[in-house]
Amino acid sequence: MRTLTRLVVAIAIVSAAVPGLAQAAPEGQIVIAQGGDPSTLDPHMHAENFTFAVVHHIFDHLVRRFVKDGRLAHEPALATSWTALNPTAWEFKLRRGVKFHNGEDFNAEVVKFTIERVLNPEQKARWRWAFADIERVEVVDDSTVRIITKKPLPTLITNLAFAMPMVPPKYVREKGDTYVATHPVGTGPFKFVRWRKDDELVLEANEGYWRGAPKVKTIVFKPIPDETTRIAAVVTGQVDVARGVPPSLVKQIEDNPRTRVMKVPGALNIHITLETLKEGPLRDRRVRQAINYGVDKEAIIKNVLEGNGFALGGPLTPVMFGYDAEVKPYPYDPERAKRLLAEAGYAQGLALTVNSPNGRYLKDKEVAEAVAGQLQKIGVRAQAAVHEWGSYVNKWPDGLAPMFMLGWAGTWDADGILYPLLRSGQRFARWANPEFDRLIDAARNTLDQGERTRLYSQASRLAHDDAPWLFLFHGMDIYGVNRAVMDWEPTSDEGTSTLMFRAWKRK
């Protein structure tokens, strides 16, 4: 316990950036194009990246997450320090003098209100599962708060940094959830201005931000689902940053003297969830294994992604805590796949639909079509069904059976992907395995990181063997960027990668 406390304190005393000497007023505008619009601007009511990219500009967390040497790291944000008093009690010292964009004070009551809002079952917060083991929040004084958990919660700091943005109590109570979902108020570096659905979302600099004013005055997010149109927009100067550049259009950006390509290995695990809970062929493990043997991941990476990806054999990607490099991808073995199908009683084949979004993940439509084509070669009458992102999200997950593509990085801790996507009873889990559940639950109940690593390794191997997913790859995140955009580099953390706090645009 002393080791844990010393570690936490050591992390916490790393000072966050603070305002220094007088600096120039924010100026200019940066326009960001992504493949879809946010589903909501309520930071507690979503679980998709197009929304994360926006709300991370508006809201702050108690703890800030960032990427260091390819791994997740944390530093103080609205909390200046935190200490584990014992295995089930954490104390947070809060930053003084911080105000919300509407003038409300940030204090311990805000923390209590925010956490209790997420925990309220009637709220139906999308990340409630990550905090379900919080028993209560105690206000010690205006700048001190304690979080008491029902049992040891090793993911508390990670989850607070990812899915617990602080919201203003008075504003939320007076305006109500519907209004808050389209008119957000936070403490972050940018303030909400307006949102014209499916057209543009505008933010402006918070010049009183506690870390100092941003350098750029205005941030504009534009949803452009079509890849060709999105890349044309950055090449012609209509936008400054284009997310989700397909490999086939990289040269178009590279050949333009005003733009450049920026790449970083992505954290998203791209896979196809297999429906095992309902009656059908996918309830048979042999069929699921056959699908994994029957898809040539390396060929898809080479021919569809043009080399911009890495095959995966399990549910975690290399940047995540708990990743086990010994969990190898299924080799491409169509003959073995056919034998497994025959053993399962499907020698004459079966019919399956592969559902995919269009424009959310790297070459998602083309990947789904390639998967369907390869499955046809082993006797599966597969077809790809492609959906616009907004429609896809609304159908998640029941409306996309029996197979649907999903990319997930979550909190970068193994728990942030294994629990919501594979632990039985969770919304996205289309599989139930008691031994897997036991391993995940055990890992959630110990602060021993070595023991957690061992348990997650076992869980990953079990998931590999039982094949609740068609394991595919993690890809490169590719951006097209106007060369006038300065002091910005993408990171593997897709949710905060486009954060423009320090960025500015050269005239």
XYZ file of C-alpha atoms in Angstrom:
507
model
C 0.000 0.000 0.000
C 2.884 2.386 0.816
C 4.374 1.656 -2.589
C 1.077 2.509 -4.260
C 0.725 5.748 -2.310
C 4.290 6.839 -3.086
C 3.735 6.056 -6.756
C 0.498 8.016 -6.924
C 1.986 10.991 -5.116
C 5.044 10.907 -7.360
C 2.830 11.063 -10.412
C 0.608 13.731 -8.934
C 3.324 16.214 -8.029
C 4.381 16.557 -11.663
C 3.177 20.088 -12.273
C 0.742 20.793 -15.052
C 1.412 23.635 -17.436
C 0.436 26.933 -15.852
C 0.031 30.414 -17.291
C 3.306 32.226 -17.549
C 4.124 35.761 -18.638
C 1.731 37.787 -20.750
C 1.140 36.218 -24.138
C -0.391 37.318 -27.417
C -4.154 37.130 -27.737
C -5.487 34.091 -29.617
C -5.899 34.675 -33.334
C -6.722 32.851 -36.531
C -8.789 29.779 -37.274
C -8.109 26.054 -37.709
C -10.703 23.924 -39.512
C -10.771 20.177 -38.814
C -12.591 17.728 -41.095
C -13.628 14.329 -39.768
C -15.790 11.536 -41.122
C -18.912 12.338 -39.113
C -20.663 14.676 -36.717
C -20.831 14.209 -32.941
C -23.873 12.302 -31.730
C -24.216 14.685 -28.755
C -22.153 17.283 -26.914
C -23.086 15.947 -23.493
C -19.694 14.522 -22.450
C -21.257 11.718 -20.391
C -23.658 10.425 -23.025
C -21.501 9.141 -25.864
C -18.848 6.561 -26.655
C -17.654 7.494 -30.130
C -14.587 9.316 -31.353
C -16.127 12.084 -33.440
C -17.662 13.343 -30.189
C -14.517 12.798 -28.090
C -12.533 14.935 -30.543
C -14.858 17.880 -29.897
C -15.641 17.583 -26.183
C -11.959 17.266 -25.211
C -11.618 20.883 -26.385
C -14.505 22.029 -24.157
C -14.152 20.013 -20.946
C -11.433 19.136 -18.443
C -11.012 16.068 -16.236
C -9.520 15.774 -12.774
C -6.558 14.018 -14.371
C -5.195 14.629 -17.866
C -4.179 11.736 -20.067
C -1.488 11.994 -22.714
C 0.815 9.763 -24.715
C 4.448 9.414 -23.662
C 6.833 7.095 -25.499
C 3.881 5.317 -27.076
C 2.219 4.589 -23.749
C -0.563 6.123 -21.727
C 0.543 8.593 -19.053
C -1.249 10.901 -16.618
C -0.653 14.304 -15.085
C -2.611 16.720 -12.880
C -5.453 18.709 -14.412
C -8.380 19.962 -12.322
C -6.908 17.876 -9.514
C -3.433 19.032 -8.500
C -2.649 15.798 -6.645
C -4.212 12.532 -5.552
C -3.375 10.003 -2.865
C -4.579 6.488 -2.097
C -5.408 6.695 1.613
C -6.124 2.971 1.650
C -7.176 0.424 -1.022
C -10.726 1.846 -1.191
C -10.292 5.563 -0.438
C -8.694 8.211 -2.667
C -8.219 11.873 -1.800
C -7.936 14.561 -4.492
C -6.687 18.104 -3.979
C -8.414 20.416 -6.450
C -7.126 23.361 -8.435
C -8.308 26.675 -7.027
C -9.628 29.609 -9.038
C -10.906 27.629 -12.031
C -14.195 28.754 -13.560
C -16.578 27.240 -16.065
C -17.248 29.119 -19.297
C -20.495 30.474 -17.784
C -18.744 31.795 -14.675
C -19.599 28.976 -12.252
C -16.803 28.028 -9.861
C -15.095 24.666 -10.053
C -14.898 23.073 -6.591
C -15.460 19.862 -4.649
C -19.243 20.083 -5.015
C -18.760 20.014 -8.796
C -16.806 16.769 -8.542
C -19.480 15.218 -6.345
C -22.293 16.327 -8.687
C -20.488 15.122 -11.815
C -19.659 11.668 -10.498
C -23.129 11.194 -9.039
C -24.649 12.222 -12.375
C -22.711 9.514 -14.185
C -23.562 6.941 -11.504
C -27.297 7.693 -11.612
C -28.909 4.718 -13.422
C -31.632 6.978 -14.810
C -29.002 9.124 -16.522
C -27.881 6.129 -18.610
C -24.379 7.533 -18.961
C -22.426 5.542 -21.511
C -19.390 5.028 -19.242
C -21.284 4.313 -16.029
C -19.850 0.778 -16.029
C -16.344 2.213 -15.535
C -17.364 3.859 -12.247
C -19.972 1.420 -10.921
C -17.696 0.426 -8.016
C -17.643 3.950 -6.582
C -19.617 3.859 -3.338
C -19.759 7.571 -2.581
C -18.063 10.928 -2.985
C -17.226 12.967 0.124
C -16.660 16.721 0.114
C -13.930 17.444 2.680
C -13.707 21.144 1.905
C -13.983 23.400 -1.138
C -10.752 22.088 -2.653
C -10.600 18.533 -1.302
C -12.713 15.557 -2.273
C -12.582 11.864 -1.416
C -13.776 9.022 -3.605
C -14.719 5.900 -1.657
C -14.952 2.670 -3.630
C -16.762 -0.561 -2.796
C -13.566 -2.523 -3.420
C -10.064 -1.837 -4.755
C -10.448 -0.032 -8.086
C -7.146 -0.155 -9.988
C -8.574 1.685 -13.000
C -9.929 4.706 -11.125
C -7.297 7.236 -12.241
C -7.290 5.962 -15.823
C -11.077 6.095 -16.013
C -11.326 9.541 -14.430
C -8.905 10.840 -17.045
C -10.900 9.338 -19.892
C -14.606 9.402 -19.147
C -15.402 11.839 -16.326
C -15.342 15.405 -17.699
C -16.440 17.922 -15.085
C -19.772 19.698 -15.708
C -21.336 22.780 -14.011
C -24.100 21.696 -11.590
C -26.259 24.832 -11.661
C -26.218 25.017 -15.462
C -27.056 21.329 -15.898
C -29.882 21.474 -13.353
C -31.416 24.654 -14.779
C -31.087 23.872 -18.488
C -31.701 20.116 -18.463
C -30.085 17.279 -20.388
C -31.638 18.065 -23.776
C -30.267 21.609 -23.829
C -26.890 20.578 -22.408
C -26.525 18.034 -25.230
C -26.380 20.862 -27.789
C -25.001 23.767 -25.714
C -22.078 22.432 -23.624
C -20.313 24.406 -20.900
C -16.985 23.223 -19.519
C -13.725 24.544 -18.088
C -11.611 23.573 -21.099
C -9.435 25.625 -23.472
C -12.270 26.327 -25.919
C -15.843 27.556 -25.464
C -18.837 26.403 -27.470
C -20.198 28.930 -30.000
C -22.632 27.135 -32.305
C -23.456 23.797 -33.918
C -25.232 23.429 -37.235
C -25.840 19.693 -37.424
C -24.066 18.010 -40.349
C -22.520 21.348 -41.380
C -20.133 22.843 -38.838
C -19.389 23.110 -35.133
C -17.583 26.228 -33.929
C -15.513 26.764 -30.769
C -13.611 29.845 -29.621
C -10.646 30.283 -27.312
C -11.201 30.468 -23.561
C -8.809 33.322 -22.826
C -9.171 32.760 -19.085
C -8.139 29.107 -19.277
C -6.200 27.958 -16.217
C -3.332 26.607 -18.347
C -3.122 29.848 -20.304
C -5.020 31.002 -23.361
C -4.870 28.883 -26.532
C -2.896 30.360 -29.417
C -5.651 29.966 -32.002
C -8.891 31.955 -31.680
C -11.369 29.660 -33.445
C -11.696 25.923 -34.037
C -14.210 24.653 -36.595
C -15.169 20.982 -36.963
C -16.715 19.979 -40.286
C -18.234 16.514 -40.884
C -17.245 15.237 -44.335
C -18.057 11.504 -44.583
C -16.813 11.007 -48.136
C -13.065 10.376 -48.090
C -12.358 11.888 -51.507
C -14.248 15.061 -50.638
C -12.532 15.287 -47.245
C -9.059 15.024 -48.733
C -9.911 17.457 -51.531
C -10.946 19.944 -48.847
C -7.510 19.925 -47.202
C -5.667 19.992 -50.536
C -7.650 23.032 -51.709
C -7.296 24.810 -48.374
C -10.953 24.641 -47.321
C -9.890 22.779 -44.162
C -6.591 22.666 -42.293
C -6.610 19.137 -40.860
C -8.295 16.105 -42.420
C -8.670 13.004 -40.259
C -8.924 9.482 -41.623
C -6.908 9.821 -44.819
C -7.191 6.626 -46.910
C -3.834 5.261 -48.108
C -4.911 5.592 -51.741
C -5.137 9.392 -51.361
C -1.892 9.947 -49.450
C 0.042 10.838 -52.607
C -2.486 13.531 -53.468
C -1.647 15.278 -50.200
C 2.104 14.665 -50.491
C 2.194 16.120 -54.014
C 0.619 19.383 -52.881
C 3.270 21.857 -51.643
C 0.777 23.385 -49.171
C -0.045 20.128 -47.370
C 1.733 17.250 -45.656
C 0.863 13.759 -44.439
C 1.264 12.907 -40.758
C 0.992 9.319 -39.480
C 0.983 7.628 -36.092
C 0.283 3.985 -35.101
C -3.331 3.851 -33.976
C -4.601 2.400 -30.706
C -7.934 1.215 -32.093
C -8.471 -2.539 -32.224
C -10.384 -3.019 -35.483
C -12.393 -6.231 -35.360
C -15.713 -7.727 -36.365
C -17.937 -8.752 -33.475
C -19.611 -12.140 -33.910
C -23.096 -12.659 -32.448
C -22.854 -15.713 -30.186
C -25.780 -15.069 -27.823
C -28.582 -15.650 -30.323
C -29.456 -18.867 -32.116
C -27.404 -19.296 -35.253
C -24.181 -20.725 -36.650
C -21.947 -18.276 -34.770
C -22.826 -19.905 -31.454
C -20.521 -22.744 -32.536
C -16.889 -21.994 -31.713
C -15.747 -24.000 -34.737
C -17.589 -21.615 -37.046
C -16.030 -18.599 -35.345
C -12.565 -20.111 -35.583
C -13.205 -20.970 -39.237
C -13.999 -17.330 -39.941
C -10.701 -16.286 -38.329
C -8.721 -18.862 -40.325
C -10.615 -17.952 -43.496
C -9.696 -14.252 -43.586
C -6.233 -13.251 -44.788
C -5.457 -10.277 -42.564
C -2.020 -9.697 -44.080
C -3.497 -9.524 -47.582
C -6.050 -6.963 -46.416
C -3.321 -4.894 -44.747
C -1.185 -5.037 -47.893
C -3.833 -4.551 -50.568
C -6.555 -2.520 -48.869
C -4.592 -0.551 -46.254
C -1.489 -0.349 -48.475
C 0.672 -1.535 -45.591
C -0.787 0.845 -43.005
C -1.738 -1.727 -40.386
C -0.622 -4.558 -38.117
C -2.474 -7.876 -37.719
C -3.889 -8.704 -34.288
C -4.606 -12.035 -32.647
C -6.362 -10.803 -29.551
C -8.465 -7.974 -28.174
C -5.656 -5.614 -27.100
C -3.269 -3.418 -29.069
C 0.411 -2.882 -28.168
C -0.078 0.512 -26.494
C -2.561 -0.889 -23.960
C -1.751 -1.975 -20.441
C -2.105 -5.773 -20.310
C -1.166 -6.433 -23.944
C 0.456 -9.842 -24.495
C 2.628 -10.039 -27.614
C 2.533 -13.846 -27.452
C -1.145 -13.874 -28.474
C -0.498 -14.321 -32.191
C -2.869 -13.647 -35.105
C -4.712 -16.586 -36.641
C -2.747 -17.725 -39.713
C -4.559 -17.696 -43.036
C -5.588 -21.330 -43.566
C -8.664 -21.670 -45.809
C -8.493 -25.473 -45.875
C -8.579 -25.667 -42.092
C -11.468 -23.209 -42.146
C -13.424 -25.469 -44.500
C -12.770 -28.495 -42.281
C -14.024 -26.643 -39.215
C -17.183 -25.592 -41.034
C -17.780 -29.188 -42.122
C -17.271 -30.453 -38.552
C -19.837 -27.909 -37.379
C -22.363 -29.171 -39.930
C -21.920 -26.448 -42.525
C -20.165 -28.362 -45.286
C -22.622 -26.785 -47.720
C -21.883 -23.333 -46.372
C -23.916 -20.672 -44.590
C -25.041 -17.089 -45.143
C -23.733 -14.136 -43.113
C -23.857 -10.341 -43.388
C -20.806 -8.249 -42.500
C -21.975 -4.816 -41.293
C -19.632 -1.844 -41.479
C -19.681 1.945 -41.222
C -18.476 4.083 -44.097
C -15.751 6.615 -43.347
C -15.290 6.040 -39.618
C -12.329 3.636 -39.632
C -9.422 3.306 -42.016
C -10.905 1.920 -45.275
C -13.766 0.378 -43.284
C -16.083 -0.154 -46.266
C -13.335 -1.743 -48.342
C -12.181 -3.928 -45.440
C -15.725 -5.244 -44.951
C -16.006 -5.993 -48.663
C -12.642 -7.787 -48.620
C -13.680 -9.863 -45.590
C -16.924 -10.862 -47.304
C -15.054 -11.801 -50.467
C -12.549 -13.976 -48.617
C -15.264 -15.726 -46.609
C -16.986 -16.670 -49.844
C -13.890 -18.701 -50.740
C -14.416 -20.996 -47.730
C -18.093 -21.544 -48.444
C -19.656 -18.696 -46.475
C -22.227 -16.785 -48.522
C -21.118 -13.458 -47.096
C -22.129 -9.988 -48.132
C -21.069 -6.575 -46.865
C -23.697 -4.094 -45.671
C -22.364 -0.538 -45.360
C -24.022 2.152 -43.227
C -23.647 5.898 -42.747
C -22.039 6.508 -39.345
C -25.031 8.120 -37.642
C -27.284 5.255 -38.700
C -24.648 2.729 -37.659
C -24.366 4.156 -34.137
C -28.139 4.120 -33.702
C -28.287 0.429 -34.644
C -25.482 -0.620 -32.280
C -25.339 -3.451 -31.341
C -28.534 -5.485 -31.752
C -29.459 -4.039 -35.130
C -26.156 -5.080 -36.685
C -26.217 -8.839 -36.080
C -24.725 -11.253 -36.890
C -21.406 -9.501 -37.657
C -20.435 -5.861 -37.210
C -17.185 -3.946 -37.447
C -16.029 -2.026 -34.398
C -12.903 -0.101 -33.511
C -12.154 0.431 -29.828
C -9.304 1.758 -27.727
C -11.231 2.810 -24.631
C -9.138 3.892 -21.680
C -5.926 2.190 -22.905
C -6.125 -0.090 -19.899
C -7.128 -3.675 -20.722
C -10.203 -3.213 -18.566
C -11.370 -0.429 -20.874
C -11.846 -2.849 -23.756
C -12.215 -6.317 -22.213
C -14.937 -5.322 -19.769
C -17.346 -3.321 -21.988
C -16.870 -5.432 -25.117
C -16.436 -8.988 -23.834
C -17.541 -9.301 -20.220
C -20.975 -10.985 -20.254
C -23.917 -8.720 -19.571
C -22.322 -5.599 -21.035
C -23.994 -3.776 -23.911
C -21.443 -4.589 -26.600
C -20.613 -8.089 -25.358
C -22.132 -10.617 -27.751
C -20.436 -13.521 -25.966
C -20.595 -15.118 -22.533
C -17.743 -17.126 -21.055
C -17.706 -17.729 -17.259
C -13.945 -18.291 -17.085
C -13.268 -15.076 -18.989
C -15.622 -13.228 -16.637
C -13.776 -14.666 -13.633
C -10.423 -13.447 -14.946
C -11.714 -9.961 -15.719
C -13.419 -9.636 -12.355
C -10.266 -10.753 -10.549
C -8.188 -8.164 -12.430
C -10.677 -5.471 -11.426
C -10.260 -6.339 -7.748
C -6.523 -6.046 -7.215
C -4.142 -3.097 -7.148
C -1.228 -5.441 -7.934
C -0.304 -4.455 -11.494
C 1.773 -7.587 -12.023
C -1.182 -9.770 -11.095
C -3.441 -7.733 -13.368
C -1.019 -8.235 -16.254
C -1.032 -12.002 -15.690
C -4.827 -12.157 -15.550
C -5.257 -10.062 -18.688
C -2.802 -12.272 -20.539
C -4.884 -15.326 -19.653
C -8.076 -13.524 -20.654
C -6.600 -12.481 -24.009
C -5.494 -16.041 -24.778
C -8.929 -17.369 -23.868
C -10.615 -14.795 -26.129
C -8.246 -15.693 -28.962
C -9.109 -19.387 -28.694
C -12.868 -18.959 -28.295
C -12.967 -16.348 -31.077
C -15.898 -14.067 -30.174
C -14.490 -11.657 -32.762
C -12.939 -11.841 -36.164
C -9.629 -10.314 -35.080
C -8.318 -7.954 -37.752
C -5.708 -5.231 -37.133
C -4.759 -1.925 -35.662
C -3.969 0.603 -38.342
C -2.051 3.783 -38.852
C -3.943 6.982 -38.107
C -3.297 9.175 -41.134
C -3.867 12.933 -41.272
C -3.667 15.470 -44.065
C -2.407 18.779 -42.656
C -1.979 22.292 -43.990
C 1.701 23.207 -43.622
C 0.631 26.487 -42.031
C -0.596 24.600 -38.935
C 2.191 24.839 -36.373
C 2.971 23.209 -32.991
C 0.688 20.226 -33.462
C 1.550 16.537 -33.750
C -0.965 13.665 -33.867
C -0.794 10.980 -31.206
C -2.046 7.409 -30.914
C -4.781 8.673 -28.596
C -7.434 9.355 -31.233
C -9.740 11.059 -28.749
C -7.282 13.850 -27.900
C -5.076 13.708 -30.995
C -6.647 16.745 -32.655
C -6.549 18.866 -29.478
C -5.446 22.307 -30.689
C -4.563 23.906 -27.351
C -0.988 24.785 -28.349
C -1.515 24.860 -32.126
C -1.623 28.003 -34.260
C -1.784 28.817 -37.940
C 0.959 30.703 -39.738
C -0.258 33.573 -41.891
